[in-house]
């Protein structure tokens, strides 16, 4: 059973990370077009569909499969400090997901206040969190 939970978790994480890397990149391009233009309206559709159809379901299933694995294997009681740190980073990733929702709403309402450069920087945040999580899970330094 644990292997099935792990497979579901890995698949969910792949989808979540792909969306978290792509949505801020869409914001980079969207920030460079005129509000209300045809391009802007196209970006709004792409961003909304990515967020609602892929990113949010992938985040939710990542949490469900991850917590199920933790409970099934009893990992919280084993002194797995790497796991505690991973959970902190995953909470931060969930927070970033929330920021993406805020930026998505701002674009949808034509009130984005950030530059393409800001979103280029934000586009790197999920990558850094992903690197930390992978090192924690594979190396288990604590």
PDB file of N, CA and C in Angstrom, residues 27-64:
ATOM      1  N   UNK A  27       2.788  34.798 -15.883  1.00  0.00           N
ATOM      2  CA  UNK A  27       2.662  36.137 -15.318  1.00  0.00           C
ATOM      3  C   UNK A  27       3.731  37.084 -15.879  1.00  0.00           C
ATOM      4  N   UNK A  28       4.951  36.558 -16.104  1.00  0.00           N
ATOM      5  CA  UNK A  28       6.019  37.374 -16.694  1.00  0.00           C
ATOM      6  C   UNK A  28       5.552  37.942 -18.025  1.00  0.00           C
ATOM      7  N   UNK A  29       5.013  37.076 -18.860  1.00  0.00           N
ATOM      8  CA  UNK A  29       4.573  37.515 -20.188  1.00  0.00           C
ATOM      9  C   UNK A  29       3.318  38.377 -20.102  1.00  0.00           C
ATOM     10  N   UNK A  30       2.420  38.023 -19.205  1.00  0.00           N
ATOM     11  CA  UNK A  30       1.169  38.775 -19.053  1.00  0.00           C
ATOM     12  C   UNK A  30       1.460  40.203 -18.584  1.00  0.00           C
ATOM     13  N   UNK A  31       2.440  40.363 -17.707  1.00  0.00           N
ATOM     14  CA  UNK A  31       2.788  41.692 -17.196  1.00  0.00           C
ATOM     15  C   UNK A  31       3.290  42.605 -18.311  1.00  0.00           C
ATOM     16  N   UNK A  32       3.746  42.016 -19.410  1.00  0.00           N
ATOM     17  CA  UNK A  32       4.287  42.803 -20.502  1.00  0.00           C
ATOM     18  C   UNK A  32       3.283  43.208 -21.564  1.00  0.00           C
ATOM     19  N   UNK A  33       2.013  42.844 -21.393  1.00  0.00           N
ATOM     20  CA  UNK A  33       1.007  43.222 -22.390  1.00  0.00           C
ATOM     21  C   UNK A  33       0.021  44.215 -21.770  1.00  0.00           C
ATOM     22  N   UNK A  34      -0.650  44.943 -22.631  1.00  0.00           N
ATOM     23  CA  UNK A  34      -1.603  45.960 -22.176  1.00  0.00           C
ATOM     24  C   UNK A  34      -2.850  45.308 -21.582  1.00  0.00           C
ATOM     25  N   UNK A  35      -3.253  45.808 -20.423  1.00  0.00           N
ATOM     26  CA  UNK A  35      -4.477  45.317 -19.778  1.00  0.00           C
ATOM     27  C   UNK A  35      -5.665  45.505 -20.713  1.00  0.00           C
ATOM     28  N   UNK A  36      -6.493  44.478 -20.797  1.00  0.00           N
ATOM     29  CA  UNK A  36      -7.679  44.536 -21.643  1.00  0.00           C
ATOM     30  C   UNK A  36      -7.437  44.157 -23.087  1.00  0.00           C
ATOM     31  N   UNK A  37      -6.181  43.971 -23.470  1.00  0.00           N
ATOM     32  CA  UNK A  37      -5.876  43.597 -24.852  1.00  0.00           C
ATOM     33  C   UNK A  37      -6.278  42.143 -25.099  1.00  0.00           C
ATOM     34  N   UNK A  38      -6.287  41.762 -26.361  1.00  0.00           N
ATOM     35  CA  UNK A  38      -6.623  40.383 -26.714  1.00  0.00           C
ATOM     36  C   UNK A  38      -5.616  39.412 -26.091  1.00  0.00           C
ATOM     37  N   UNK A  39      -4.340  39.785 -26.103  1.00  0.00           N
ATOM     38  CA  UNK A  39      -3.310  38.939 -25.482  1.00  0.00           C
ATOM     39  C   UNK A  39      -3.551  38.787 -23.988  1.00  0.00           C
ATOM     40  N   UNK A  40      -3.914  39.875 -23.341  1.00  0.00           N
ATOM     41  CA  UNK A  40      -4.179  39.831 -21.909  1.00  0.00           C
ATOM     42  C   UNK A  40      -5.337  38.888 -21.602  1.00  0.00           C
ATOM     43  N   UNK A  41      -6.370  38.952 -22.407  1.00  0.00           N
ATOM     44  CA  UNK A  41      -7.527  38.078 -22.192  1.00  0.00           C
ATOM     45  C   UNK A  41      -7.152  36.615 -22.403  1.00  0.00           C
ATOM     46  N   UNK A  42      -6.283  36.345 -23.373  1.00  0.00           N
ATOM     47  CA  UNK A  42      -5.815  34.976 -23.609  1.00  0.00           C
ATOM     48  C   UNK A  42      -5.011  34.480 -22.406  1.00  0.00           C
ATOM     49  N   UNK A  43      -4.121  35.328 -21.888  1.00  0.00           N
ATOM     50  CA  UNK A  43      -3.350  34.943 -20.704  1.00  0.00           C
ATOM     51  C   UNK A  43      -4.269  34.653 -19.518  1.00  0.00           C
ATOM     52  N   UNK A  44      -5.311  35.446 -19.346  1.00  0.00           N
ATOM     53  CA  UNK A  44      -6.248  35.231 -18.236  1.00  0.00           C
ATOM     54  C   UNK A  44      -6.864  33.833 -18.301  1.00  0.00           C
ATOM     55  N   UNK A  45      -7.263  33.421 -19.496  1.00  0.00           N
ATOM     56  CA  UNK A  45      -7.858  32.089 -19.665  1.00  0.00           C
ATOM     57  C   UNK A  45      -6.823  31.011 -19.353  1.00  0.00           C
ATOM     58  N   UNK A  46      -5.622  31.151 -19.901  1.00  0.00           N
ATOM     59  CA  UNK A  46      -4.566  30.156 -19.669  1.00  0.00           C
ATOM     60  C   UNK A  46      -4.228  30.049 -18.183  1.00  0.00           C
ATOM     61  N   UNK A  47      -4.071  31.189 -17.525  1.00  0.00           N
ATOM     62  CA  UNK A  47      -3.710  31.210 -16.107  1.00  0.00           C
ATOM     63  C   UNK A  47      -4.802  30.590 -15.245  1.00  0.00           C
ATOM     64  N   UNK A  48      -6.051  30.969 -15.513  1.00  0.00           N
ATOM     65  CA  UNK A  48      -7.168  30.439 -14.715  1.00  0.00           C
ATOM     66  C   UNK A  48      -7.278  28.923 -14.867  1.00  0.00           C
ATOM     67  N   UNK A  49      -7.183  28.442 -16.107  1.00  0.00           N
ATOM     68  CA  UNK A  49      -7.299  26.997 -16.331  1.00  0.00           C
ATOM     69  C   UNK A  49      -6.146  26.231 -15.698  1.00  0.00           C
ATOM     70  N   UNK A  50      -4.942  26.749 -15.813  1.00  0.00           N
ATOM     71  CA  UNK A  50      -3.788  26.096 -15.199  1.00  0.00           C
ATOM     72  C   UNK A  50      -3.965  26.019 -13.686  1.00  0.00           C
ATOM     73  N   UNK A  51      -4.381  27.134 -13.089  1.00  0.00           N
ATOM     74  CA  UNK A  51      -4.529  27.183 -11.637  1.00  0.00           C
ATOM     75  C   UNK A  51      -5.648  26.269 -11.141  1.00  0.00           C
ATOM     76  N   UNK A  52      -6.808  26.354 -11.781  1.00  0.00           N
ATOM     77  CA  UNK A  52      -7.975  25.608 -11.288  1.00  0.00           C
ATOM     78  C   UNK A  52      -7.986  24.140 -11.699  1.00  0.00           C
ATOM     79  N   UNK A  53      -7.509  23.828 -12.896  1.00  0.00           N
ATOM     80  CA  UNK A  53      -7.627  22.455 -13.393  1.00  0.00           C
ATOM     81  C   UNK A  53      -6.408  21.594 -13.089  1.00  0.00           C
ATOM     82  N   UNK A  54      -5.247  22.219 -12.864  1.00  0.00           N
ATOM     83  CA  UNK A  54      -4.039  21.423 -12.632  1.00  0.00           C
ATOM     84  C   UNK A  54      -3.396  21.749 -11.286  1.00  0.00           C
ATOM     85  N   UNK A  55      -3.085  23.008 -11.077  1.00  0.00           N
ATOM     86  CA  UNK A  55      -2.280  23.394  -9.919  1.00  0.00           C
ATOM     87  C   UNK A  55      -2.967  23.098  -8.584  1.00  0.00           C
ATOM     88  N   UNK A  56      -4.204  23.526  -8.425  1.00  0.00           N
ATOM     89  CA  UNK A  56      -4.883  23.308  -7.146  1.00  0.00           C
ATOM     90  C   UNK A  56      -5.210  21.835  -6.896  1.00  0.00           C
ATOM     91  N   UNK A  57      -5.768  21.101  -7.872  1.00  0.00           N
ATOM     92  CA  UNK A  57      -5.968  19.670  -7.613  1.00  0.00           C
ATOM     93  C   UNK A  57      -4.665  18.928  -7.316  1.00  0.00           C
ATOM     94  N   UNK A  58      -3.585  19.317  -7.994  1.00  0.00           N
ATOM     95  CA  UNK A  58      -2.291  18.658  -7.750  1.00  0.00           C
ATOM     96  C   UNK A  58      -1.785  18.967  -6.345  1.00  0.00           C
ATOM     97  N   UNK A  59      -1.968  20.201  -5.889  1.00  0.00           N
ATOM     98  CA  UNK A  59      -1.556  20.543  -4.527  1.00  0.00           C
ATOM     99  C   UNK A  59      -2.350  19.725  -3.506  1.00  0.00           C
ATOM    100  N   UNK A  60      -3.658  19.677  -3.702  1.00  0.00           N
ATOM    101  CA  UNK A  60      -4.510  18.945  -2.756  1.00  0.00           C
ATOM    102  C   UNK A  60      -4.155  17.459  -2.728  1.00  0.00           C
ATOM    103  N   UNK A  61      -3.958  16.858  -3.897  1.00  0.00           N
ATOM    104  CA  UNK A  61      -3.616  15.428  -3.918  1.00  0.00           C
ATOM    105  C   UNK A  61      -2.209  15.192  -3.364  1.00  0.00           C
ATOM    106  N   UNK A  62      -1.300  16.153  -3.537  1.00  0.00           N
ATOM    107  CA  UNK A  62       0.041  16.030  -2.934  1.00  0.00           C
ATOM    108  C   UNK A  62      -0.066  15.953  -1.420  1.00  0.00           C
ATOM    109  N   UNK A  63      -0.883  16.825  -0.850  1.00  0.00           N
ATOM    110  CA  UNK A  63      -1.092  16.818   0.592  1.00  0.00           C
ATOM    111  C   UNK A  63      -1.759  15.520   1.052  1.00  0.00           C
ATOM    112  N   UNK A  64      -2.791  15.093   0.333  1.00  0.00           N
ATOM    113  CA  UNK A  64      -3.521  13.883   0.738  1.00  0.00           C
ATOM    114  C   UNK A  64      -2.592  12.667   0.698  1.00  0.00           C
TER     115      UNK A  64
END
